[in-house]
XYZ file of C-alpha atoms in Angstrom:
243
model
C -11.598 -8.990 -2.782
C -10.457 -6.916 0.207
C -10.764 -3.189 -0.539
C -7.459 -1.012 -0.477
C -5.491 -0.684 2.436
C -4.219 2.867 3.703
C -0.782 3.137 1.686
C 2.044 1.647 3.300
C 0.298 -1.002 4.701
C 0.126 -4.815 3.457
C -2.429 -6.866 3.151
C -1.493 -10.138 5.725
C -4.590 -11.246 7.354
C -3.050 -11.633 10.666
C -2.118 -8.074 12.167
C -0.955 -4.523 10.914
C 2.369 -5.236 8.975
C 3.759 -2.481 7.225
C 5.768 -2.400 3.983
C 6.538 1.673 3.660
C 6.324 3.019 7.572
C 7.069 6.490 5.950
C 3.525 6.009 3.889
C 1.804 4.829 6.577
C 3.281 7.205 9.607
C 5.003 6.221 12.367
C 1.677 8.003 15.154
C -0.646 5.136 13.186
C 1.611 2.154 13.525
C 1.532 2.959 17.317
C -1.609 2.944 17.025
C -2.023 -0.173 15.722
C 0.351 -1.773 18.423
C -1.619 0.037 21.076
C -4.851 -1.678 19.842
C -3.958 -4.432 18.184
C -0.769 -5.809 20.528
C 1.460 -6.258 17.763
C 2.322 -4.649 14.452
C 5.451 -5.189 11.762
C 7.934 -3.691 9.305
C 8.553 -5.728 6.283
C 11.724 -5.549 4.419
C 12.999 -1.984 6.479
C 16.574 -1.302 7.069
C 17.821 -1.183 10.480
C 18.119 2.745 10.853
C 14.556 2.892 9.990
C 13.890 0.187 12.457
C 15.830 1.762 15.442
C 14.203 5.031 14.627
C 10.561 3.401 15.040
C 11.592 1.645 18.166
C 13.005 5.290 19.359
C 9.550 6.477 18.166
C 7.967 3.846 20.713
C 9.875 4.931 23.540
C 8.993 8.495 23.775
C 5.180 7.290 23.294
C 6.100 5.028 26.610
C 5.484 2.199 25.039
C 7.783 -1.773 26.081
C 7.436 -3.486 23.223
C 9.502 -6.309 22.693
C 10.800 -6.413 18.230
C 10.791 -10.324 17.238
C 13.595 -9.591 14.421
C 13.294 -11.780 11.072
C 15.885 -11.725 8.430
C 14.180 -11.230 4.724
C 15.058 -13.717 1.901
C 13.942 -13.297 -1.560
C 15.341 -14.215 -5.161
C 13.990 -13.503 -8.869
C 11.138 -16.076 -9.841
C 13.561 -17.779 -12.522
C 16.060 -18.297 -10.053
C 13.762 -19.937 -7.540
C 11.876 -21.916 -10.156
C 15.051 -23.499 -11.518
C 16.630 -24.804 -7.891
C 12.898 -25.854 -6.998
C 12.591 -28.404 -9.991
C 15.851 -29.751 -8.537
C 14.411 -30.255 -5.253
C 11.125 -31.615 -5.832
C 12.980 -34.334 -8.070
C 15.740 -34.764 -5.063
C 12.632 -35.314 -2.959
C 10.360 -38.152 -4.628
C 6.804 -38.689 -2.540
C 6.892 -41.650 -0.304
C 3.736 -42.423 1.479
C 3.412 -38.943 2.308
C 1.716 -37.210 -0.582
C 2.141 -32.550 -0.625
C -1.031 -30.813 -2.779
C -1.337 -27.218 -3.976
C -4.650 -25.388 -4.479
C -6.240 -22.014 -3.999
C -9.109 -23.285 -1.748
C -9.433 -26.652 -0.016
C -12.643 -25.591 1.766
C -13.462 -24.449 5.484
C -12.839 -28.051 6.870
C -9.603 -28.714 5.333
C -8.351 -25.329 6.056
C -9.630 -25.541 9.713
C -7.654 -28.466 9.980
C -4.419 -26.310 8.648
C -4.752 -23.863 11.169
C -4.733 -26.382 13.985
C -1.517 -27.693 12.444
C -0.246 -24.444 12.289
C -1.407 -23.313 15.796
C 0.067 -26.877 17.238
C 3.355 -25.839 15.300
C 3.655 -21.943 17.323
C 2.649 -20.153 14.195
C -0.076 -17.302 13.905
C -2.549 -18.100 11.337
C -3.874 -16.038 8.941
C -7.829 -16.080 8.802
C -9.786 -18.649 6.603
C -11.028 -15.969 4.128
C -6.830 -14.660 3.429
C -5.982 -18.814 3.168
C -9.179 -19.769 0.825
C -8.366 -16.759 -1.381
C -10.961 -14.387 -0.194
C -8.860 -11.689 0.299
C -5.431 -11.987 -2.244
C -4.911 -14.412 -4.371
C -3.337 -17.546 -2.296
C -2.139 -21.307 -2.883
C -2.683 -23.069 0.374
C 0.164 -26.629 -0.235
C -0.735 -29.428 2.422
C 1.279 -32.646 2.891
C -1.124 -35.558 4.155
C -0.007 -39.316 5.001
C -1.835 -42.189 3.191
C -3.966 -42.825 6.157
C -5.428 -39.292 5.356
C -3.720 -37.596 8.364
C -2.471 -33.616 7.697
C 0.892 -33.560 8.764
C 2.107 -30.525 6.892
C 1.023 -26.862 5.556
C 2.328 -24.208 3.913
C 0.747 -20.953 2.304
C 1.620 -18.065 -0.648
C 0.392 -15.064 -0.828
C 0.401 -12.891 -3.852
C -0.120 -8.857 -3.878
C 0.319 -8.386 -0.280
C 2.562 -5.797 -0.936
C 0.320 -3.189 -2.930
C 3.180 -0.343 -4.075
C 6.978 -0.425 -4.030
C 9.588 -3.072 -5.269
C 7.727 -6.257 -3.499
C 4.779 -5.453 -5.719
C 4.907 -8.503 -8.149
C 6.348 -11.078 -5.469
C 4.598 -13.864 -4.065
C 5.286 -14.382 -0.071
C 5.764 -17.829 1.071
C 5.155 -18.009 4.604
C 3.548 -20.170 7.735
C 5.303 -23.479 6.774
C 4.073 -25.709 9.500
C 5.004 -29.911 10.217
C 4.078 -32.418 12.426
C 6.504 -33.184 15.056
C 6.099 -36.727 14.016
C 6.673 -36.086 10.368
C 10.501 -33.797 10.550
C 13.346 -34.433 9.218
C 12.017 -35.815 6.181
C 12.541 -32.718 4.421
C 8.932 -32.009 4.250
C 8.661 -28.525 5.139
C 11.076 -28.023 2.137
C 8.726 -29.940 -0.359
C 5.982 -27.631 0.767
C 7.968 -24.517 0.018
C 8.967 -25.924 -3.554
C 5.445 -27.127 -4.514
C 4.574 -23.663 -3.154
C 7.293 -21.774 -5.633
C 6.688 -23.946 -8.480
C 2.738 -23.197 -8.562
C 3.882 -19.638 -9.097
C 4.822 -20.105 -12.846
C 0.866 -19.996 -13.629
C 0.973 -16.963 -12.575
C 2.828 -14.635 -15.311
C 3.070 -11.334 -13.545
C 5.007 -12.739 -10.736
C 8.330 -11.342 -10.751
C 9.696 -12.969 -7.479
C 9.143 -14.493 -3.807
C 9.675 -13.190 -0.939
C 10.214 -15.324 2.789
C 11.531 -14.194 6.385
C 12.669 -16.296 9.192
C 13.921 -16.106 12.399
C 17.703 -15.310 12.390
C 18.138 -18.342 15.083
C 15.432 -20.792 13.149
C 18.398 -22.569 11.214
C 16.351 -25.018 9.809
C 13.669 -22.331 8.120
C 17.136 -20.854 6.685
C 18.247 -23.965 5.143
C 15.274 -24.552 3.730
C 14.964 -20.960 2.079
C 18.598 -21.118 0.796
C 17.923 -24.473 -0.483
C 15.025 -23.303 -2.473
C 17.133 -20.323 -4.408
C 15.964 -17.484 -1.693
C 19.051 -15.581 -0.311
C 19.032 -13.347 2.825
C 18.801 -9.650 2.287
C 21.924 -8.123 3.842
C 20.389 -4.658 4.385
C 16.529 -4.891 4.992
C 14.798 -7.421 7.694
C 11.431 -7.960 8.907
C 10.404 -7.423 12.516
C 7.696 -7.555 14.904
C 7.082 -5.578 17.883
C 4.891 -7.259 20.635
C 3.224 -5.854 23.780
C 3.134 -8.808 25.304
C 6.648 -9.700 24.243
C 5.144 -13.054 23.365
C 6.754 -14.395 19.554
C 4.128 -15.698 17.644
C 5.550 -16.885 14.628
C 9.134 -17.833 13.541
């Protein structure tokens, strides 16, 4: 396992995201954005996120914040609407899997996906386990071709209320494959390979406020939006890399 991080800071596997900026200090994060091009604030209320962004002005630094709303619900809560949707949602001839490692290849192969899909992957090592415990769901046709991922991540919040959630995040399908309600079979395979896990007290998600169809999804799956704390990404290069 990955050794501690300095407090405040989560473990992602893809760049600096922060759950406590107060923790971590606001001179390191922009650091971190100065060497790293991006770094993000998970669940922080606004104020906290305009006074960071104030904080990157004076140091002269444009960074463009990608802003994400923050959905989470109890584990019981998202178990129980789950169930109903993986019944609603019978396997045709496209089959979804959940395990903690499917091996470099197959994980390669989910990264491409993801990649082809706009999203930032984590690394192989954070989605084969290496780093946090992880469940790694893929949906695959019957001719053998990956046409969906999805990934959950346990402990990457080390302190604070978010400690015993699971984070479901980088849902990724096939152009061909939408509107099948895939993506959402992902998610609930995803949430309902949580129960073997008995200290997991909830799950936590974020989307883009204009991706409407990750919001459905996440509602649909018993995950409500946080009215006071979002998730947001500041970028050098402006570019969004996930959504």
């Amino acid at each position: 396992m990955q050794a501690a991080q300095a407090p405040g800071q989560q473990h992602t596997g893809r760049f600096t995201v922060l759950d406590d900026l107060e923790r971590y200090g606001s001179t390191q994060a922009i650091e971190a954005l100065r060497r790293e091009g991006a770094v993000g604030l998970f669940a922080h209320t606004r104020p906290a996120v305009d006074a960071f962004s104030a904080a990157l002005q004076r140091a002269g630094l444009d960074a463009t914040a990608h802003v994400w709303d923050l959905y989470h619900a109890p584990l019981q809560v998202a178990l129980a609407t789950v169930a109903e949707v993986i019944r609603a949602h019978e396997p045709s001839d496209t089959v979804v899997e959940v395990r903690e490692d499917w091996g470099p290849d197959v994980t390669q192969r989910c990264q491409s996906l993801m990649q082809a899909c706009g999203v930032m992957p984590a690394a192989q090592a954070t989605l084969r386990g290496q780093v946090l415990p992880s469940h790694l769901a893929i949906a695959t046709q019957a001719s053998g071709h990956l046409v969906g991922v999805g990934s959950l991540l346990w402990g990457h919040c080390p302190f604070g209320p978010w400690h015993h959630y699971a984070h479901l995040g980088m849902g990724s399908v096939d152009l061909a494959a939408r509107g099948q309600s895939l993506g959402k079979r992902l998610a609930a395979c995803l949430i309902q390979s949580t129960a073997s896990r008995e200290a997991t007290a909830g799950i936590t998600a974020a989307c883009a406020g204009d991706n409407l169809a990750s919001a459905h999804l996440l509602r649909d799956c018993g995950l409500q939006r946080d009215a006071q704390r979002v998730c947001v990404m500041f970028t050098l290069d402006g570019a969004r890399k996930t959504r």
